[in-house]
Short mmCIF file of C-alpha atoms in Angstrom, two decimals:
data_model
loop_
_atom_site.label_atom_id
_atom_site.label_comp_id
_atom_site.label_asym_id
_atom_site.label_seq_id
_atom_site.Cartn_x
_atom_site.Cartn_y
_atom_site.Cartn_z
CA MET W 1091 223.47 91.19 127.80
CA PHE W 1092 224.77 90.42 131.96
CA LYS W 1093 222.23 91.17 134.05
CA HIS W 1094 222.05 90.76 137.99
CA VAL W 1095 219.33 91.17 140.02
CA ILE W 1096 219.93 92.33 143.45
CA ASP W 1097 216.59 92.92 144.93
CA ASP W 1098 213.16 94.02 143.69
CA ASN W 1099 214.26 98.08 143.11
CA ILE W 1100 218.92 97.02 142.19
CA GLU W 1101 220.21 95.79 139.28
CA LEU W 1102 223.78 95.74 137.50
CA ARG W 1103 223.99 95.44 134.22
CA LEU W 1104 227.36 94.82 132.45
CA VAL W 1105 228.17 98.38 130.77
CA ASP W 1106 227.16 98.43 127.06
CA MET W 1107 226.88 101.20 124.11
CA ASP W 1108 223.05 101.46 124.55
CA HIS W 1109 224.05 102.88 128.22
CA SER W 1110 225.54 105.59 126.72
CA GLU W 1111 222.93 108.50 126.90
CA GLU W 1112 221.59 107.06 130.10
CA MET W 1113 224.90 106.87 131.66
CA PHE W 1114 226.10 110.72 130.37
CA LYS W 1115 222.93 112.39 131.03
CA SER W 1116 224.10 110.84 135.21
CA ILE W 1117 227.47 112.15 135.05
CA ASP W 1118 225.93 115.65 133.68
CA SER W 1119 223.32 116.22 136.34
CA SER W 1120 225.32 115.19 138.71
CA ARG W 1121 228.67 116.76 137.61
CA LYS W 1122 228.99 119.59 140.53
CA HIS W 1123 228.93 116.73 143.55
CA LEU W 1124 230.90 113.82 141.63
CA ARG W 1125 233.57 116.09 140.15
CA LYS W 1126 234.61 117.25 143.98
CA TYR W 1127 236.65 113.57 144.28
CA LEU W 1128 236.17 111.65 140.25
CA PRO W 1129 239.12 113.86 137.94
CA TRP W 1130 237.43 112.00 134.95
CA VAL W 1131 233.83 114.23 135.14
CA ASP W 1132 235.64 117.35 133.46
CA ILE W 1133 236.47 115.51 130.31
CA THR W 1134 233.25 113.55 130.43
CA LYS W 1135 231.55 116.21 128.52
CA SER W 1136 229.11 114.18 125.54
CA SER W 1137 227.52 111.03 125.69
CA ASP W 1138 230.61 110.42 122.97
CA ASP W 1139 232.87 110.50 126.10
CA THR W 1140 230.58 107.53 128.00
CA LYS W 1141 231.24 105.27 124.58
CA ALA W 1142 234.81 105.70 125.18
CA PHE W 1143 234.95 104.97 129.10
CA ILE W 1144 231.71 101.67 127.70
CA GLU W 1145 234.54 100.73 124.92
CA SER W 1146 237.30 100.45 127.62
CA SER W 1147 234.90 98.32 129.66
CA LYS W 1148 234.46 95.64 127.12
CA LYS W 1149 237.96 95.69 126.61
CA GLN W 1150 238.58 95.21 130.47
CA TYR W 1151 236.23 92.25 130.21
CA ALA W 1152 237.24 90.59 127.25
CA VAL W 1153 240.77 89.75 128.51
CA ASN W 1154 239.76 88.92 131.88
CA ASN W 1155 240.82 91.82 133.71
CA GLY W 1156 237.60 93.12 135.40
CA PHE W 1157 234.32 94.76 134.45
CA ASN W 1158 232.50 97.55 134.98
CA ALA W 1159 228.02 97.43 135.45
CA GLY W 1160 225.75 100.23 135.50
CA ILE W 1161 223.33 100.00 138.45
CA TRP W 1162 219.63 100.56 137.65
CA TYR W 1163 217.38 101.89 140.33
CA LYS W 1164 213.97 101.26 139.97
CA GLY W 1165 214.43 100.60 136.15
CA GLU W 1166 216.76 103.88 135.60
CA PHE W 1167 220.26 104.37 135.83
CA ALA W 1168 222.37 105.61 138.96
CA GLY W 1169 225.36 105.00 138.21
CA VAL W 1170 228.62 102.69 138.00
CA ILE W 1171 230.49 100.21 139.90
CA GLY W 1172 233.19 97.84 138.54
CA TYR W 1173 236.34 96.35 138.92
CA HIS W 1174 239.99 98.11 138.26
CA ASP W 1175 242.73 96.23 137.04
CA ILE W 1176 242.73 92.61 138.27
CA ASN W 1177 246.11 91.28 140.11
CA HIS W 1178 245.30 87.58 139.21
CA SER W 1179 249.04 87.33 140.40
CA LYS W 1180 248.79 88.71 144.20
CA LYS W 1181 244.46 87.38 143.36
CA GLU W 1182 243.34 91.26 144.27
CA VAL W 1183 241.57 93.59 143.14
CA SER W 1184 240.27 96.87 143.98
CA ILE W 1185 236.64 98.47 144.01
CA GLY W 1186 235.85 101.99 142.26
CA TYR W 1187 232.11 103.07 142.50
CA TRP W 1188 229.93 106.69 141.87
CA LEU W 1189 226.28 106.93 142.18
CA ASP W 1190 223.80 109.68 141.04
CA GLU W 1191 223.53 112.61 143.71
CA LYS W 1192 219.57 111.47 143.69
CA TYR W 1193 219.99 107.73 144.88
CA ILE W 1194 222.39 108.52 147.56
CA GLY W 1195 221.39 108.07 150.79
CA LYS W 1196 219.24 104.03 149.70
CA GLY W 1197 221.64 101.28 150.60
CA ILE W 1198 221.67 101.16 146.87
CA MET W 1199 225.82 101.33 146.53
CA THR W 1200 226.02 99.24 149.74
CA LYS W 1201 223.94 96.03 148.34
CA ALA W 1202 226.01 96.55 144.65
CA CYS W 1203 229.22 96.42 146.65
CA ARG W 1204 228.23 93.57 148.40
CA GLU W 1205 227.81 91.48 145.42
CA PHE W 1206 231.08 92.53 143.81
CA ILE W 1207 232.72 91.66 146.77
CA ASP W 1208 230.94 88.38 147.08
CA TYR W 1209 231.48 88.07 143.08
CA ALA W 1210 235.31 88.50 143.80
CA PHE W 1211 235.68 86.17 146.67
CA ASN W 1212 233.22 82.87 145.42
CA THR W 1213 233.22 83.43 141.53
CA LEU W 1214 236.88 84.80 140.38
CA GLU W 1215 238.27 83.16 143.90
CA LEU W 1216 240.69 86.35 144.66
CA ASN W 1217 242.25 86.31 148.72
CA ARG W 1218 241.92 90.65 148.78
CA VAL W 1219 239.15 93.56 147.85
CA GLU W 1220 240.41 96.96 148.71
CA ILE W 1221 238.49 100.11 148.28
CA ARG W 1222 239.96 103.71 148.23
CA CYS W 1223 238.02 107.08 149.10
CA ALA W 1224 238.60 110.35 149.56
CA GLU W 1225 239.37 110.76 153.21
CA ASP W 1226 236.75 113.54 153.39
CA ASN W 1227 233.87 111.56 151.02
CA LEU W 1228 232.31 110.32 154.33
CA LYS W 1229 229.75 108.83 152.41
CA SER W 1230 231.81 106.75 150.56
CA ARG W 1231 233.95 105.83 153.26
CA ALA W 1232 230.53 104.84 155.07
CA ILE W 1233 230.52 101.73 152.51
CA PRO W 1234 233.48 100.07 153.01
CA GLU W 1235 233.45 100.19 156.34
CA ARG W 1236 229.48 99.55 157.32
CA LEU W 1237 230.90 96.14 154.95
CA GLY W 1238 233.22 95.28 157.63
CA PHE W 1239 236.62 95.85 156.05
CA THR W 1240 239.35 97.64 157.84
CA LYS W 1241 240.85 100.14 157.75
CA GLU W 1242 244.80 99.88 156.46
CA GLY W 1243 245.74 103.16 156.36
CA VAL W 1244 246.06 106.91 154.59
CA ILE W 1245 248.11 107.67 151.53
CA ARG W 1246 249.06 111.29 151.89
CA ASP W 1247 248.13 112.75 148.71
CA GLY W 1248 246.57 109.67 147.37
CA GLU W 1249 245.31 111.18 144.54
CA LEU W 1250 245.01 114.57 142.19
CA LEU W 1251 241.60 115.91 141.98
CA ASN W 1252 240.57 118.93 140.19
CA HIS W 1253 241.01 121.10 143.04
CA GLY W 1254 244.33 119.34 144.23
CA TYR W 1255 245.23 116.30 145.65
CA VAL W 1256 243.90 115.03 148.65
CA ASP W 1257 244.75 112.17 150.90
CA CYS W 1258 243.02 108.54 150.67
CA VAL W 1259 241.97 106.58 152.98
CA VAL W 1260 242.43 102.66 152.45
CA TYR W 1261 240.24 99.70 153.27
CA GLY W 1262 240.77 95.77 152.48
CA ILE W 1263 238.67 93.09 153.49
CA LEU W 1264 240.03 89.29 153.01
CA ARG W 1265 238.18 86.18 151.99
CA ARG W 1266 238.54 84.22 155.18
CA GLU W 1267 237.14 87.76 156.53
CA TRP W 1268 234.22 87.68 153.90
CA ASN W 1269 233.57 84.03 154.46
CA ARG W 1270 233.35 83.57 158.47
#
């Protein structure tokens, strides 16, 4: 199984069926927190739903269209980070992520994003990485801002969430900016 150690406390593991129970428990325990910004939370009702996500992630990986990794903090499942579909012709990708509420504020996601960005530019040889965040999700927005992304604009009604449409802030960074 793919495993990438970031530091003494954080590692990334390619999502696997063995993680479905831990992933579901994490989602379930942070449901109120996560549902505010993630439309799939309410339809994730059992570990079978996380298994379906893992199966689709494995298919995505098999066709070289990106992957999702579980984030482990001090040996415990903490969240997920992944590439949305890679646009190979334009050499760009978008990163999505979520973190169990009890792990927020420890720098975990910033470190995980940094690794995914490095991999996108230095291994996949992409040119652009994008992160989109709900405009009022200040904790999520802080990550691309901390990593030197440029705020490129706002997409009005950019995502339909459980409580209605929200505007999305689009952040981007180019390979030449990341590797300077």
